[in-house]
XYZ file of N, CA, C and O in Angstrom:
312
model
N -19.901 -23.822 23.235
C -20.609 -25.070 24.261
C -20.060 -26.251 24.522
O -19.545 -26.883 23.723
N -20.731 -26.824 25.599
C -20.687 -28.159 25.967
C -20.491 -29.084 25.126
O -19.989 -30.071 24.585
N -21.683 -28.769 24.249
C -22.406 -29.768 23.471
C -21.335 -30.045 22.384
O -21.298 -31.119 21.743
N -21.088 -28.637 21.935
C -20.408 -28.676 20.879
C -19.025 -29.391 21.411
O -18.310 -30.122 20.122
N -18.558 -29.027 22.200
C -17.085 -29.369 22.106
C -16.811 -30.790 22.452
O -15.806 -31.547 21.917
N -18.071 -31.647 23.194
C -17.970 -33.210 23.228
C -18.357 -33.795 22.116
O -17.668 -34.539 22.118
N -18.928 -32.854 21.167
C -19.121 -33.451 19.877
C -17.706 -33.193 19.240
O -17.332 -34.590 18.162
N -17.141 -32.871 19.019
C -15.444 -32.520 18.541
C -15.129 -33.546 19.258
O -13.824 -34.101 18.269
N -14.834 -33.661 20.427
C -13.727 -34.618 21.483
C -14.373 -36.167 20.980
O -13.414 -36.670 20.578
N -15.866 -36.437 20.832
C -15.853 -38.022 20.408
C -15.815 -38.347 18.559
O -15.303 -39.230 18.720
N -15.932 -36.933 18.170
C -15.110 -37.441 16.644
C -13.938 -37.535 16.658
O -13.042 -38.402 16.071
N -13.122 -37.222 17.409
C -11.721 -37.099 17.144
C -10.822 -38.292 17.732
O -10.519 -39.107 17.350
N -11.751 -38.793 18.839
C -11.742 -40.059 19.583
C -11.751 -41.555 18.518
O -11.442 -42.297 18.424
N -12.673 -41.117 17.586
C -13.338 -41.834 16.474
C -12.428 -41.753 15.416
O -12.656 -42.653 14.532
N -11.136 -41.030 15.321
C -10.227 -41.244 14.616
C -10.926 -40.135 13.128
O -9.992 -39.989 12.229
N -11.483 -38.965 13.328
C -11.737 -38.029 12.255
C -10.854 -36.812 12.322
O -10.198 -36.020 14.020
N -10.773 -36.372 11.727
C -9.868 -34.783 11.590
C -11.135 -34.165 11.765
O -11.861 -33.894 10.997
N -10.712 -33.318 12.695
C -11.527 -32.384 13.334
C -11.384 -30.944 12.682
O -10.413 -30.495 12.905
N -12.192 -29.732 12.574
C -12.099 -28.689 12.047
C -13.039 -27.569 13.133
O -13.875 -27.892 12.891
N -12.311 -26.729 13.750
C -13.034 -25.819 14.437
C -13.056 -24.251 13.907
O -11.833 -23.730 13.719
N -14.236 -24.026 14.190
C -14.267 -22.070 13.780
C -14.519 -21.542 14.726
O -16.051 -21.853 15.536
N -13.433 -20.429 15.489
C -13.772 -19.996 16.052
C -13.414 -18.535 16.140
O -12.650 -17.699 15.379
N -13.829 -17.826 17.196
C -13.742 -16.043 17.131
C -12.403 -15.872 18.188
O -11.811 -14.699 18.065
N -11.916 -16.811 19.100
C -10.535 -16.928 19.901
C -10.053 -17.874 19.645
O -10.619 -18.962 19.592
N -8.593 -17.708 19.586
C -7.955 -19.307 19.959
C -7.863 -19.725 20.858
O -7.006 -20.806 21.398
N -7.758 -18.947 22.164
C -7.957 -19.366 22.825
C -9.463 -20.242 23.860
O -9.611 -20.349 24.585
N -10.218 -20.211 22.423
C -11.600 -20.880 22.720
C -11.131 -22.795 23.617
O -10.293 -23.465 22.752
N -11.494 -23.438 23.883
C -11.591 -24.825 23.881
C -11.806 -25.853 23.149
O -11.154 -26.438 22.822
N -12.926 -24.941 21.949
C -12.591 -25.858 20.892
C -11.504 -25.351 20.158
O -10.975 -26.537 19.258
N -10.786 -24.334 19.715
C -10.037 -24.085 18.918
C -8.801 -24.598 19.738
O -7.725 -25.301 19.005
N -8.782 -25.232 20.930
C -7.457 -25.631 21.474
C -7.910 -27.090 21.295
O -6.938 -28.297 20.839
N -9.155 -28.047 21.351
C -9.089 -29.209 21.057
C -9.136 -29.686 19.207
O -8.904 -30.601 19.315
N -9.414 -28.873 18.456
C -9.237 -29.372 17.027
C -8.780 -29.403 16.577
O -7.281 -28.955 16.750
N -8.179 -30.519 15.350
C -6.540 -30.491 14.937
C -6.624 -29.203 14.216
O -5.654 -28.731 13.754
N -7.831 -28.776 13.271
C -7.438 -27.597 12.557
C -7.995 -26.630 13.200
O -9.442 -26.683 13.300
N -7.517 -25.725 13.721
C -8.362 -24.446 14.304
C -8.577 -22.887 13.285
O -7.431 -22.649 12.792
N -9.824 -22.424 12.977
C -9.914 -21.478 11.609
C -10.240 -20.328 12.594
O -11.443 -20.960 13.213
N -9.707 -19.397 13.066
C -10.343 -18.093 13.532
C -10.617 -17.019 12.638
O -9.605 -16.592 11.828
N -11.755 -16.216 12.962
C -12.327 -15.456 12.613
C -12.071 -13.971 13.114
O -12.316 -14.256 14.968
N -11.520 -13.276 12.848
C -11.555 -11.916 13.139
C -12.624 -10.871 13.481
O -12.247 -10.124 11.869
N -12.952 -10.266 14.066
C -13.921 -9.700 14.146
C -14.221 -8.564 15.185
O -13.989 -9.228 16.560
N -13.902 -7.542 15.260
C -13.609 -6.483 16.857
C -15.218 -5.807 16.774
O -14.970 -5.180 18.144
N -15.991 -6.008 15.785
C -17.269 -5.058 16.210
C -18.437 -5.678 16.777
O -18.750 -6.886 16.365
N -19.094 -5.202 17.306
C -20.342 -5.354 18.324
C -21.365 -4.568 18.332
O -21.044 -3.084 18.498
N -22.337 -4.922 18.029
C -23.424 -3.738 18.041
C -23.977 -3.403 19.226
O -24.346 -2.408 19.258
N -23.692 -4.001 20.071
C -24.331 -4.305 21.501
C -22.850 -5.179 22.640
O -23.279 -6.119 22.012
N -23.009 -5.061 23.555
C -22.609 -6.212 24.592
C -23.378 -7.414 24.267
O -24.222 -7.931 24.557
N -22.248 -8.358 24.113
C -23.105 -9.781 23.674
C -23.277 -10.070 22.585
O -23.716 -11.362 22.263
N -23.308 -9.503 21.402
C -23.726 -9.617 20.309
C -22.358 -10.123 19.528
O -21.368 -9.530 19.219
N -23.140 -11.175 18.521
C -21.660 -11.441 17.948
C -22.037 -12.078 16.298
O -22.151 -12.415 15.770
N -22.970 -11.059 15.861
C -23.583 -11.068 14.473
C -22.510 -10.717 13.178
O -22.268 -11.832 12.843
N -21.761 -9.957 13.664
C -20.371 -10.574 12.587
C -19.408 -10.816 12.778
O -18.841 -11.238 11.665
N -19.212 -11.540 14.125
C -18.697 -13.125 14.239
C -19.176 -14.016 13.269
O -18.726 -14.775 12.865
N -20.400 -14.410 13.532
C -21.036 -15.285 12.840
C -20.722 -15.239 11.535
O -20.784 -16.373 10.640
N -21.885 -13.726 10.994
C -21.086 -13.543 9.661
C -19.958 -13.945 9.188
O -19.642 -14.526 7.963
N -18.907 -13.819 9.635
C -17.841 -14.259 9.312
C -17.010 -15.372 9.189
O -16.632 -16.212 8.335
N -17.855 -16.192 10.311
C -17.026 -17.808 10.476
C -18.208 -18.286 9.096
O -18.015 -19.271 8.720
N -19.577 -17.762 9.201
C -20.403 -18.195 7.617
C -19.523 -18.209 6.359
O -19.267 -19.087 5.895
N -18.835 -17.180 5.886
C -17.977 -16.747 5.349
C -16.863 -17.722 5.117
O -17.101 -18.369 3.997
N -16.351 -18.047 6.362
C -15.345 -19.373 6.450
C -15.793 -20.729 5.617
O -15.338 -21.093 4.896
N -17.080 -21.046 6.335
C -18.060 -22.170 5.609
C -18.229 -22.110 4.537
O -17.633 -23.299 4.095
N -18.684 -21.094 3.997
C -18.950 -21.054 2.277
C -17.648 -21.092 1.360
O -17.567 -21.970 0.749
N -16.785 -20.443 1.922
C -14.874 -20.924 0.996
C -14.655 -21.997 1.224
O -14.549 -22.937 0.143
N -14.854 -22.949 2.670
C -14.643 -24.361 2.669
C -15.309 -24.943 1.523
O -14.781 -26.117 0.606
N -16.593 -24.848 1.444
C -17.675 -25.482 0.820
C -17.220 -25.102 -0.491
O -17.087 -26.419 -1.467
N -17.158 -24.174 -0.806
C -16.742 -24.017 -2.582
C -15.467 -24.800 -2.768
O -15.128 -25.268 -4.075
N -14.303 -24.578 -1.772
C -12.970 -25.256 -1.760
C -13.193 -26.977 -2.491
O -12.812 -27.179 -3.113
N -14.150 -27.639 -1.224
C -14.623 -28.997 -1.901
C -14.937 -29.103 -3.204
O -14.815 -30.241 -3.783
N -15.932 -28.394 -3.329
C -17.094 -28.512 -4.296
C -16.071 -28.511 -5.726
O -16.027 -29.059 -6.902
N -14.979 -27.368 -5.843
C -14.348 -27.446 -6.960
C -13.116 -28.930 -7.008
O -13.104 -29.241 -7.790
N -12.930 -29.506 -5.902
C -11.995 -30.463 -5.607
C -12.687 -31.626 -6.361
O -12.350 -32.485 -7.083
N -14.150 -31.880 -6.238
C -14.794 -33.035 -6.452
C -15.296 -32.808 -8.019
O -15.345 -33.880 -8.834
N -15.310 -31.356 -8.558
C -15.951 -30.999 -10.009
C -14.541 -31.777 -10.657
O -14.434 -32.217 -11.755
N -12.988 -31.302 -10.393
C -11.954 -31.409 -10.815
C -11.623 -32.622 -10.580
O -10.877 -33.219 -11.992
N -11.836 -33.459 -10.275
C -11.177 -35.045 -9.193
C -12.308 -35.996 -10.626
O -12.057 -36.838 -11.441
N -13.659 -35.625 -10.333
C -14.823 -36.093 -12.068
C -14.451 -35.875 -13.265
O -15.163 -36.379 -13.901
N -13.883 -35.237 -13.785
C -13.404 -34.224 -14.825
C -15.036 -33.977 -15.806
O -15.038 -34.555 -16.739
N -16.010 -33.479 -14.696
C -17.090 -32.798 -15.474
C -16.994 -31.516 -16.155
O -16.074 -30.912 -15.903
């Protein structure tokens, strides 16, 4: 959406490294983000439905979260 892309562009202008998660490489967000993660989902329950795409993107977020948590734990020697 316009709001998401504006927030991404503003974060980048402030020096943040941005990560975009999208269902297509050609989206404005994917082109704007420093790092683009693309979820590949071919199925739809009905036209306009993005249930599987959302599930794949949530899976990507969960993997990123787990990786960061593991790194923090390793660095803290807990």
